CSV table of N, CA and C in Angstrom, one decimal:
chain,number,residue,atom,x,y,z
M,1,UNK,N,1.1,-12.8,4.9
M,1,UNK,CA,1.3,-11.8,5.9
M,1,UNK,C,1.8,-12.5,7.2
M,2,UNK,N,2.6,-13.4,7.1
M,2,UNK,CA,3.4,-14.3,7.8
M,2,UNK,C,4.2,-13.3,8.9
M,3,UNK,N,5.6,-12.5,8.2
M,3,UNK,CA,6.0,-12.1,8.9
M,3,UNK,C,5.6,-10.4,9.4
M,4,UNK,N,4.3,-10.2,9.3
M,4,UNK,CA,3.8,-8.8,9.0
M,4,UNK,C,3.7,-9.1,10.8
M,5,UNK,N,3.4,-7.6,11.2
M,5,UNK,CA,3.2,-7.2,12.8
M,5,UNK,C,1.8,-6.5,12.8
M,6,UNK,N,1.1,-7.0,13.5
M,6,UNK,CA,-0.3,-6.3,13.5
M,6,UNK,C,-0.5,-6.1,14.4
M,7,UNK,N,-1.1,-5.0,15.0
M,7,UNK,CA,-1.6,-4.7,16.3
M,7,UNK,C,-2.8,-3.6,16.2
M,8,UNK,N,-3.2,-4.1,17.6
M,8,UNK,CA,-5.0,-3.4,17.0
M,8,UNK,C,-6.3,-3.9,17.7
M,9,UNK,N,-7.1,-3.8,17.0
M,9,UNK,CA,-8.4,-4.7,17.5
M,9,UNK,C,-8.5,-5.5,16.6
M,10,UNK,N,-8.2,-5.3,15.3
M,10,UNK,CA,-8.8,-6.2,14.3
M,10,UNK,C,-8.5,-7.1,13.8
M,11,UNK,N,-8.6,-8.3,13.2
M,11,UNK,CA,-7.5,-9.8,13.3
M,11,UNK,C,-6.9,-9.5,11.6
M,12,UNK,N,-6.5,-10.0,11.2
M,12,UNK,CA,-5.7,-10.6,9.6
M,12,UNK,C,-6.9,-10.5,8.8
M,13,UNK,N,-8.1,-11.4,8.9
M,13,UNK,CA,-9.5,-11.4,8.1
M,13,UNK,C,-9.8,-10.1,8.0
M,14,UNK,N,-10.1,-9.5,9.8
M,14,UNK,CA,-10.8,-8.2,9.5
M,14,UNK,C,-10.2,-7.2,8.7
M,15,UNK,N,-8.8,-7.2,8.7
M,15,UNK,CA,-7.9,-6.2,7.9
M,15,UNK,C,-7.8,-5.8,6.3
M,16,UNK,N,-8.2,-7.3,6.2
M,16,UNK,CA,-8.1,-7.7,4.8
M,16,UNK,C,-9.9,-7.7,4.2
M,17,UNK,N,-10.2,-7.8,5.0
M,17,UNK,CA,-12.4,-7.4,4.5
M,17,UNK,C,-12.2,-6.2,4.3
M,18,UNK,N,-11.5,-5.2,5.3
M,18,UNK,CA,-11.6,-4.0,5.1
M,18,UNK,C,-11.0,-3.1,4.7
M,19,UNK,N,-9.7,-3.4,3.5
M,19,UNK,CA,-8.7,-3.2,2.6
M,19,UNK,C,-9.8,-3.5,1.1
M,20,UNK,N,-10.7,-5.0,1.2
M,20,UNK,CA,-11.2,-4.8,0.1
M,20,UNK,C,-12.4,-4.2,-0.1
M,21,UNK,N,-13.1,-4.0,0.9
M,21,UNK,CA,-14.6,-2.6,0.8
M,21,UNK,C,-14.1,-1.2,0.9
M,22,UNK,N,-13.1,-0.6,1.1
M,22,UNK,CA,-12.4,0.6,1.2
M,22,UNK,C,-12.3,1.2,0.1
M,23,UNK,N,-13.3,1.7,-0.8
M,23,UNK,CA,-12.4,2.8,-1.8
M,23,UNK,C,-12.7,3.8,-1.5
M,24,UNK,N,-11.7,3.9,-1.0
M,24,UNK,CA,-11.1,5.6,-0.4
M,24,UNK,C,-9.5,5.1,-0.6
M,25,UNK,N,-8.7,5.9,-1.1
M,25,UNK,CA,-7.6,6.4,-1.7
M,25,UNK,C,-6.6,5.8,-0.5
M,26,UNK,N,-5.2,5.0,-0.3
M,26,UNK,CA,-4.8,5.1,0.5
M,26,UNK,C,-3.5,6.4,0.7
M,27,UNK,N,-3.4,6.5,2.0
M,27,UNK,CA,-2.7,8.1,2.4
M,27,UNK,C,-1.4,7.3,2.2
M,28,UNK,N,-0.1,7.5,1.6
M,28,UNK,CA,1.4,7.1,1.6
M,28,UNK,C,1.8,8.3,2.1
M,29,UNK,N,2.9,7.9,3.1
M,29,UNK,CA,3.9,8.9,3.5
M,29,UNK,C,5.3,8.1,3.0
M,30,UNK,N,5.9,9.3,2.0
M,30,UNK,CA,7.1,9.0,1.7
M,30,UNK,C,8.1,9.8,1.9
M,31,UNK,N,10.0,9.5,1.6
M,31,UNK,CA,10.5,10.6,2.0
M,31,UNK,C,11.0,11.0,0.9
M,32,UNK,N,11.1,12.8,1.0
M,32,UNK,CA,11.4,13.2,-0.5
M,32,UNK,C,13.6,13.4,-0.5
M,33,UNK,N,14.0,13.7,-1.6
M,33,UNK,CA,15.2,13.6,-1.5
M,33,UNK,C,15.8,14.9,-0.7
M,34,UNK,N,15.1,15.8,-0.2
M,34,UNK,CA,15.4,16.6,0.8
M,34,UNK,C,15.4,16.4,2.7
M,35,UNK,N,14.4,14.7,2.4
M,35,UNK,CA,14.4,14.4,3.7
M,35,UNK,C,13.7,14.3,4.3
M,36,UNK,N,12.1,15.1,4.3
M,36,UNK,CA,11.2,15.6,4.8
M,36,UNK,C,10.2,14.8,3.7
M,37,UNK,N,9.5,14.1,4.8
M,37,UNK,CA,8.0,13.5,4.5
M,37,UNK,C,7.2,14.4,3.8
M,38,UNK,N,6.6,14.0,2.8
M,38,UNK,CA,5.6,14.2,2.1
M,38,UNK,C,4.3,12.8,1.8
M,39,UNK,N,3.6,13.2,2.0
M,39,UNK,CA,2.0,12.5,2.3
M,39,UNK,C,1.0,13.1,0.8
M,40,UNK,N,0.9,12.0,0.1
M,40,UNK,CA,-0.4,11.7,-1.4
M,40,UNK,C,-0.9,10.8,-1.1
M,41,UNK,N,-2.1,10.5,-1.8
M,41,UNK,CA,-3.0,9.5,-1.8
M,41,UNK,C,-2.9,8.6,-3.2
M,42,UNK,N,-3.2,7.3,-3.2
M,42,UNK,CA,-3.0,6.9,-4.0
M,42,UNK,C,-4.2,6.1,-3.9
M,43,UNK,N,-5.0,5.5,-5.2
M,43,UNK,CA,-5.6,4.3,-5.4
M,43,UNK,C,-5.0,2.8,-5.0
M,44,UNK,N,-5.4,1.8,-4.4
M,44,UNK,CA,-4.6,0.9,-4.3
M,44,UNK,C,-5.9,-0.5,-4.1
M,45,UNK,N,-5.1,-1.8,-4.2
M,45,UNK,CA,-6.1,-2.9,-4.7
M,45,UNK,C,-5.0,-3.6,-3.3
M,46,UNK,N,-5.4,-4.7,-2.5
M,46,UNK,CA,-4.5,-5.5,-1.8
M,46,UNK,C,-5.0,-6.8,-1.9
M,47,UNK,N,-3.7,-7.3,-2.6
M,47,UNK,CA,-3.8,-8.9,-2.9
M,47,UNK,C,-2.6,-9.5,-2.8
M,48,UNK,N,-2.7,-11.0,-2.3
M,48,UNK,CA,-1.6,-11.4,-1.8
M,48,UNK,C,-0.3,-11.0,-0.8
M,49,UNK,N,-1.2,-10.5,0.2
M,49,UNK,CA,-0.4,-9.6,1.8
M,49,UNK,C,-0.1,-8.6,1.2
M,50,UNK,N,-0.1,-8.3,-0.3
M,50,UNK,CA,0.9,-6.6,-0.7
M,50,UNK,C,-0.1,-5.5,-0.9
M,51,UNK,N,0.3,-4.2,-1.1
M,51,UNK,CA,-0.6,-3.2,-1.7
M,51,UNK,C,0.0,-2.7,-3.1
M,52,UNK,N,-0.9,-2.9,-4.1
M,52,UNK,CA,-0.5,-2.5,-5.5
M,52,UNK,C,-1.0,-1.1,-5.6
M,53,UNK,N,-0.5,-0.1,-6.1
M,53,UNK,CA,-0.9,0.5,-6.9
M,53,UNK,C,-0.4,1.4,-8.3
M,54,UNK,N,-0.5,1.9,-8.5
M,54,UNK,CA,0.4,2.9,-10.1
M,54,UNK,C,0.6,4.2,-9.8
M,55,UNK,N,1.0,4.7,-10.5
M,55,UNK,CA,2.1,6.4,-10.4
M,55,UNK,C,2.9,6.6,-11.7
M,56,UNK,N,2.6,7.7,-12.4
M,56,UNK,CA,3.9,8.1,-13.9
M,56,UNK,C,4.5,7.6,-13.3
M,57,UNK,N,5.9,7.0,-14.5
M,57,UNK,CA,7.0,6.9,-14.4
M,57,UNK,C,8.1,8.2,-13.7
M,58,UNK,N,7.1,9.0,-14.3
M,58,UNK,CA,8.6,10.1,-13.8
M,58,UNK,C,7.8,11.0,-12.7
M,59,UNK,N,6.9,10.6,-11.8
M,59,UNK,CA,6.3,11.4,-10.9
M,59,UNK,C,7.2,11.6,-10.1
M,60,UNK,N,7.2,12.6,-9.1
M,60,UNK,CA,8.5,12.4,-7.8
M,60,UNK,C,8.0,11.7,-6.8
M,61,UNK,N,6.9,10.9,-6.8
M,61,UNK,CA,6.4,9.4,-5.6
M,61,UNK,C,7.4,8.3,-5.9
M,62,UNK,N,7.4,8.0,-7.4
M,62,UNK,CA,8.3,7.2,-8.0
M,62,UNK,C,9.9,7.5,-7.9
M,63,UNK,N,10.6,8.8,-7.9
M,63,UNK,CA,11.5,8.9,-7.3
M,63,UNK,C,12.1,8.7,-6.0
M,64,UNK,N,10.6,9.2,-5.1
M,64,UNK,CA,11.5,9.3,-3.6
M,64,UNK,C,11.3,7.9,-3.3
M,65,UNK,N,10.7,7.1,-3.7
M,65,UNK,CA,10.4,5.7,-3.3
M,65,UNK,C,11.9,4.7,-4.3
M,66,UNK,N,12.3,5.0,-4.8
M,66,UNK,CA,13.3,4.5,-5.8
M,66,UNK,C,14.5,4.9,-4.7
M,67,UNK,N,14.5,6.1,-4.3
M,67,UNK,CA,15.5,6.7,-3.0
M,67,UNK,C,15.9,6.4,-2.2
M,68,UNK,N,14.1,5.8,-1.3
M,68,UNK,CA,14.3,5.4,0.1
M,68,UNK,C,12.7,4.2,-0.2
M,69,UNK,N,13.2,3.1,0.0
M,69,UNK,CA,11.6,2.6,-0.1
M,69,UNK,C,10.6,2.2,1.5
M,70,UNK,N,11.2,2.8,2.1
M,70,UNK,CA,10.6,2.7,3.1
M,70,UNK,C,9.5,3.7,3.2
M,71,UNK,N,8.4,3.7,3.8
M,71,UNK,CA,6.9,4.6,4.0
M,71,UNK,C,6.3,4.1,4.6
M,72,UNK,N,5.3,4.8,5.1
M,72,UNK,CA,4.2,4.5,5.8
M,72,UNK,C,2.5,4.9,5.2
M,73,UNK,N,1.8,4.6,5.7
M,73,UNK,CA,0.5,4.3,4.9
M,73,UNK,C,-0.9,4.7,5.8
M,74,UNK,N,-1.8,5.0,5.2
M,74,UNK,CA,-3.0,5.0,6.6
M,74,UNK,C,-4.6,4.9,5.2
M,75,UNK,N,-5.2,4.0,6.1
M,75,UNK,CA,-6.3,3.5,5.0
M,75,UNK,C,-7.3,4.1,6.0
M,76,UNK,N,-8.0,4.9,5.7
M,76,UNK,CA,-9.0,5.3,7.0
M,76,UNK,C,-10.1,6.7,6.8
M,77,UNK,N,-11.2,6.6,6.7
M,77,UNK,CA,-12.3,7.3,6.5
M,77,UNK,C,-12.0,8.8,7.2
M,78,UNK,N,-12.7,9.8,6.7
M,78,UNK,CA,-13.0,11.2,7.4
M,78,UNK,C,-13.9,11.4,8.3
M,79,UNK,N,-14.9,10.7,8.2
M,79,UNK,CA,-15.9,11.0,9.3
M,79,UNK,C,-16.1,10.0,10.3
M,80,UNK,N,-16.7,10.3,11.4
M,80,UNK,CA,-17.3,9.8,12.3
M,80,UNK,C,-18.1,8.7,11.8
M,81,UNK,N,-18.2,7.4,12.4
M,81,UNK,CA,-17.2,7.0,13.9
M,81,UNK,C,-15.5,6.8,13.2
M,82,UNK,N,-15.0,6.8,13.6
M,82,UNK,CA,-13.2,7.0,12.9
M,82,UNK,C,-13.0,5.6,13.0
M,83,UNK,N,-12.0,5.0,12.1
M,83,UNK,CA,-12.0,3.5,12.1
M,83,UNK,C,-10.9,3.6,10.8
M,84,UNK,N,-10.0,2.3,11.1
M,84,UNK,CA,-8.8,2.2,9.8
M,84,UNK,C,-7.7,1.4,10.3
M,85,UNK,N,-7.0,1.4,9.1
M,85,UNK,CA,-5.4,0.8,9.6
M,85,UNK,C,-4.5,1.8,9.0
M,86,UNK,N,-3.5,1.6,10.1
M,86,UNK,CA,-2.0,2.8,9.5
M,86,UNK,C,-0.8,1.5,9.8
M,87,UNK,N,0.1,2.0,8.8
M,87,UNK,CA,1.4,1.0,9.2
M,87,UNK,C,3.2,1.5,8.2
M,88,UNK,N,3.7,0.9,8.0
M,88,UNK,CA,4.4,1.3,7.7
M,88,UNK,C,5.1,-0.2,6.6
M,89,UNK,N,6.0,0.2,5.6
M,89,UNK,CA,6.0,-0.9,5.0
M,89,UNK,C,7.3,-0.4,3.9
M,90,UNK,N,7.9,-1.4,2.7
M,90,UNK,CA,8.8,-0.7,1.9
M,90,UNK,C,7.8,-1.0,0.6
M,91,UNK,N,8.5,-0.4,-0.3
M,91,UNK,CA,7.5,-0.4,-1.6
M,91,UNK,C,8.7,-0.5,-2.2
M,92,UNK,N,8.3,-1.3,-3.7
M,92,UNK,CA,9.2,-1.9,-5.0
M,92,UNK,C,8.3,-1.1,-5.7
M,93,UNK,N,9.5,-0.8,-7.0
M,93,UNK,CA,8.5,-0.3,-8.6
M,93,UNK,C,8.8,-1.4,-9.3
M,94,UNK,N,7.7,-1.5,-10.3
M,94,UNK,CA,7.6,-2.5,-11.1
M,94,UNK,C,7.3,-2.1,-12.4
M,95,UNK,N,8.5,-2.1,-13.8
M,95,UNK,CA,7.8,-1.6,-14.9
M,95,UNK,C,6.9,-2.2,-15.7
M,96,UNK,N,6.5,-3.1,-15.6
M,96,UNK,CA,5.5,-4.0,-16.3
M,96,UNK,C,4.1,-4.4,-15.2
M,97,UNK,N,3.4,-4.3,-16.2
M,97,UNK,CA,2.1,-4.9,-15.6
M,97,UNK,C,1.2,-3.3,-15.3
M,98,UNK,N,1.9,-2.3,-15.2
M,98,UNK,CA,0.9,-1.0,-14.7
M,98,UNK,C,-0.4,-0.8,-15.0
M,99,UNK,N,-0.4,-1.0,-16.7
M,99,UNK,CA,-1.4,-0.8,-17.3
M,99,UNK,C,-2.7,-1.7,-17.0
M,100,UNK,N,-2.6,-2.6,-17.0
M,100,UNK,CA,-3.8,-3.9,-16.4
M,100,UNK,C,-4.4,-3.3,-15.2
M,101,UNK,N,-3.2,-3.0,-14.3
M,101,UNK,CA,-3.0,-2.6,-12.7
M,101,UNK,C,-4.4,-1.6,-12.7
M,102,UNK,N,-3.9,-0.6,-13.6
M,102,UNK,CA,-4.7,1.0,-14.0
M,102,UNK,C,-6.2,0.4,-14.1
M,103,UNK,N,-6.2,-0.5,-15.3
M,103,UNK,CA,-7.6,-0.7,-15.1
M,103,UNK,C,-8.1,-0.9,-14.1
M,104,UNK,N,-7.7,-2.1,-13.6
M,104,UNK,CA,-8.4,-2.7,-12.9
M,104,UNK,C,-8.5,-1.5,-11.3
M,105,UNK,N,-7.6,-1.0,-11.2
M,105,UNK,CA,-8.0,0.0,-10.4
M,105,UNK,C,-9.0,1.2,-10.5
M,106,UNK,N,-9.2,1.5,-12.0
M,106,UNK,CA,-10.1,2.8,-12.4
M,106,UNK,C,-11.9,1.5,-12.0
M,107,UNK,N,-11.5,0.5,-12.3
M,107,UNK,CA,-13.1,-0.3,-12.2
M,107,UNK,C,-13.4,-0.2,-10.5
M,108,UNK,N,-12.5,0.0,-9.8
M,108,UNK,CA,-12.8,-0.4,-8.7
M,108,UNK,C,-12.9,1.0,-7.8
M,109,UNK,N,-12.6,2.2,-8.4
M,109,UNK,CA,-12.9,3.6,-7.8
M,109,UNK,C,-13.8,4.2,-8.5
M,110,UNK,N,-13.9,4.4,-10.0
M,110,UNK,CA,-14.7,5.0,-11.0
M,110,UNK,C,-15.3,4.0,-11.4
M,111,UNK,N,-15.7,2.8,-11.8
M,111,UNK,CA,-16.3,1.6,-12.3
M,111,UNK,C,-16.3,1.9,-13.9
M,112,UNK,N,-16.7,1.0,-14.3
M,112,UNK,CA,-16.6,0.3,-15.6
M,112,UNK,C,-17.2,1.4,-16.6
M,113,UNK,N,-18.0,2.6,-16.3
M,113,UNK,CA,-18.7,3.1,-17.2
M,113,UNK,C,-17.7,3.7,-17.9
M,114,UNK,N,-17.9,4.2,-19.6
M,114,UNK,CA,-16.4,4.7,-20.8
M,114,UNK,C,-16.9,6.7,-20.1
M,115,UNK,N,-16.8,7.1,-19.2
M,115,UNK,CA,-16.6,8.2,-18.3
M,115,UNK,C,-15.4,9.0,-19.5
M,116,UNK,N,-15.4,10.6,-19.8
M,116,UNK,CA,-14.3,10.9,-20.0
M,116,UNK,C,-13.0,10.8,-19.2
M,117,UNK,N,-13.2,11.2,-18.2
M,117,UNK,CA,-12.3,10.9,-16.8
M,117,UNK,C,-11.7,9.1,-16.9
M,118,UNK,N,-12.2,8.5,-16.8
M,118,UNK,CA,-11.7,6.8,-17.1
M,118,UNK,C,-10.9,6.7,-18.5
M,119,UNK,N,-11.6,7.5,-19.4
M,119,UNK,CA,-10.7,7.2,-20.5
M,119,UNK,C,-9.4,8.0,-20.8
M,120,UNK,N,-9.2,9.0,-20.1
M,120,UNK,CA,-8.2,9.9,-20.3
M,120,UNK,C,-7.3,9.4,-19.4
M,121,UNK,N,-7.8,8.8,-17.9
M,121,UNK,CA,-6.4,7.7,-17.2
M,121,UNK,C,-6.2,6.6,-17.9
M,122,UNK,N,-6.9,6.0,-18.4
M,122,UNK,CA,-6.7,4.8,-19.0
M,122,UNK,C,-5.7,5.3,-20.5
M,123,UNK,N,-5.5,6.2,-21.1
M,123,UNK,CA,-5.1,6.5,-22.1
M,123,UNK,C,-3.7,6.7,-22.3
M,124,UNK,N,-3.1,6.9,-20.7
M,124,UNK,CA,-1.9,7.4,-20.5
M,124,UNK,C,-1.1,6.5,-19.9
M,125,UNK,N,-1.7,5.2,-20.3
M,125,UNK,CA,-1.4,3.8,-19.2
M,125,UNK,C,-0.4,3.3,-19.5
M,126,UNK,N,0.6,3.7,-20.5
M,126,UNK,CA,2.1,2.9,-20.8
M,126,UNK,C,2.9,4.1,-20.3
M,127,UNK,N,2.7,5.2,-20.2
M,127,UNK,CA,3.5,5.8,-19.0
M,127,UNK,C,3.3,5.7,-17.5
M,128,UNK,N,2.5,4.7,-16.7
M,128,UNK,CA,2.3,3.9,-15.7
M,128,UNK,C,3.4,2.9,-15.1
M,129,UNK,N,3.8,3.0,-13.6
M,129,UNK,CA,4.6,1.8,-13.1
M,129,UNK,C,4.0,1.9,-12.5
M,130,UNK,N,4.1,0.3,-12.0
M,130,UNK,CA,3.1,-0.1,-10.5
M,130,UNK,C,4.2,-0.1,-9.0
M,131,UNK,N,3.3,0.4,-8.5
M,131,UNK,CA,4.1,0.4,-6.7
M,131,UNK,C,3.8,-1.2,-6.3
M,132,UNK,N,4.1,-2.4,-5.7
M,132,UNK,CA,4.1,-2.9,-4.4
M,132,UNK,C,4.8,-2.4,-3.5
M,133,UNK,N,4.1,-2.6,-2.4
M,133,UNK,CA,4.1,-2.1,-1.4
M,133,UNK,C,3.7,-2.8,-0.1
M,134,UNK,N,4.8,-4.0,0.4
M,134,UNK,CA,5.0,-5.1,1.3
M,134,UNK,C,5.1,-4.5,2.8
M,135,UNK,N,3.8,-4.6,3.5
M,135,UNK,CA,3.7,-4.1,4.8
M,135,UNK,C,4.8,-4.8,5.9
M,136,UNK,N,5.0,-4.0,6.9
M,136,UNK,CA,5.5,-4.9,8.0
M,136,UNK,C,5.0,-4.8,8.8
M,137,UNK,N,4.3,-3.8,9.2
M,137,UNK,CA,3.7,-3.4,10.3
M,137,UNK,C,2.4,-2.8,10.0
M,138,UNK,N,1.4,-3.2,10.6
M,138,UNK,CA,0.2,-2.7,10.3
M,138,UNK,C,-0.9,-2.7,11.6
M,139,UNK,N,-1.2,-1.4,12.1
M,139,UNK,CA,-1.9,-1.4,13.2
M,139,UNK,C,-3.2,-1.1,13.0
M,140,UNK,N,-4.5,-1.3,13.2
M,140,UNK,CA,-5.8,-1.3,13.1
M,140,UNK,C,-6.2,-0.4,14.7
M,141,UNK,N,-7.1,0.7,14.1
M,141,UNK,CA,-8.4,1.1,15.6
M,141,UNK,C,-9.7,1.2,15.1
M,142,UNK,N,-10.3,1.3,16.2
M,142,UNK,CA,-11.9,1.6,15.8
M,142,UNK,C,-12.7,2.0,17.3
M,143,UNK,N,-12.9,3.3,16.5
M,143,UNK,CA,-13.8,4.0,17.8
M,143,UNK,C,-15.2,3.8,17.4
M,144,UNK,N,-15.8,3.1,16.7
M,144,UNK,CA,-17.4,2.9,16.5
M,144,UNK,C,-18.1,2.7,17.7
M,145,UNK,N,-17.6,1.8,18.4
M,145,UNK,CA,-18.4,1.3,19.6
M,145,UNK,C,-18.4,2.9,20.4
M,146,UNK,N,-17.7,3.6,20.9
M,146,UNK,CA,-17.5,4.5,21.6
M,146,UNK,C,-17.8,6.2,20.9
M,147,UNK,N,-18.3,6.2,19.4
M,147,UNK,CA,-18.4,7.4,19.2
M,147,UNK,C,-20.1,7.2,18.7
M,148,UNK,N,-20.7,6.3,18.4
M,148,UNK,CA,-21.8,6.0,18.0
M,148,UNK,C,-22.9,6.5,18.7
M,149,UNK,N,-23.6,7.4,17.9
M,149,UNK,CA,-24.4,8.6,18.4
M,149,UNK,C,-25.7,7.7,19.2
């Protein structure tokens, strides 16, 4: 995360402690081929400065990102006290490796139990490509101190 821009309260460690206790879905904003932002959530794992995650091959996230790879991103809870990072970044597809990706992402939102739900994503895992998704900018807030009942 060398050439990444951060700004915020939070340092590089803290960003990265709190990318890996986070599962909650990250928010992507991408642009569609009409132009206009569109915003999904995606599962995602962050290792080695990047964010991985998967999407069909033939989803239209996978298109508009093929299009334009540039997006923006926001990792950040619903409730009170409000706290997170948003930033913006480009994203690569990758046709190999999704399926591993899939798991290891279903262990880390759904866990390990054979769930019907786990087995039915996991089932459809060779129609999977993986996103990275190389930040450049990444801004951190946190209102805890200040919303804390």
């Amino acid at each position: 995360m060398d050439d990444l821009k951060i700004t915020g309260p939070w340092s590089v460690p803290d960003i990265e402690a709190y990318f890996d206790q986070a599962t909650i879905p990250m928010r992507l904003s991408v642009i569609a081929k009409s132009g206009w932002p569109v915003v999904l959530s995606l599962w995602f794992l962050f290792e080695d400065g990047v964010f991985k995650c998967v999407s069909r091959g033939h989803s239209k996230v996978i298109s508009f990102l093929q299009n334009n790879p540039r997006c923006g991103l926001e990792i950040a809870g619903e409730t009170v006290p409000y706290h997170g990072v948003r930033g913006q970044g480009t994203a690569e597809i990758i046709e190999h490796g999704a399926a591993k990706l899939l798991e290891r992402l279903t262990d880390r939102y759904i866990g390990q139990d054979e769930t019907p739900f786990r087995k039915w994503l996991l089932a459809g895992s060779a129609e999977e490509v993986a996103i990275t998704l190389k930040p450049i900018r990444l801004m951190s807030w946190d209102y805890r101190s200040r919303m804390t009942k």
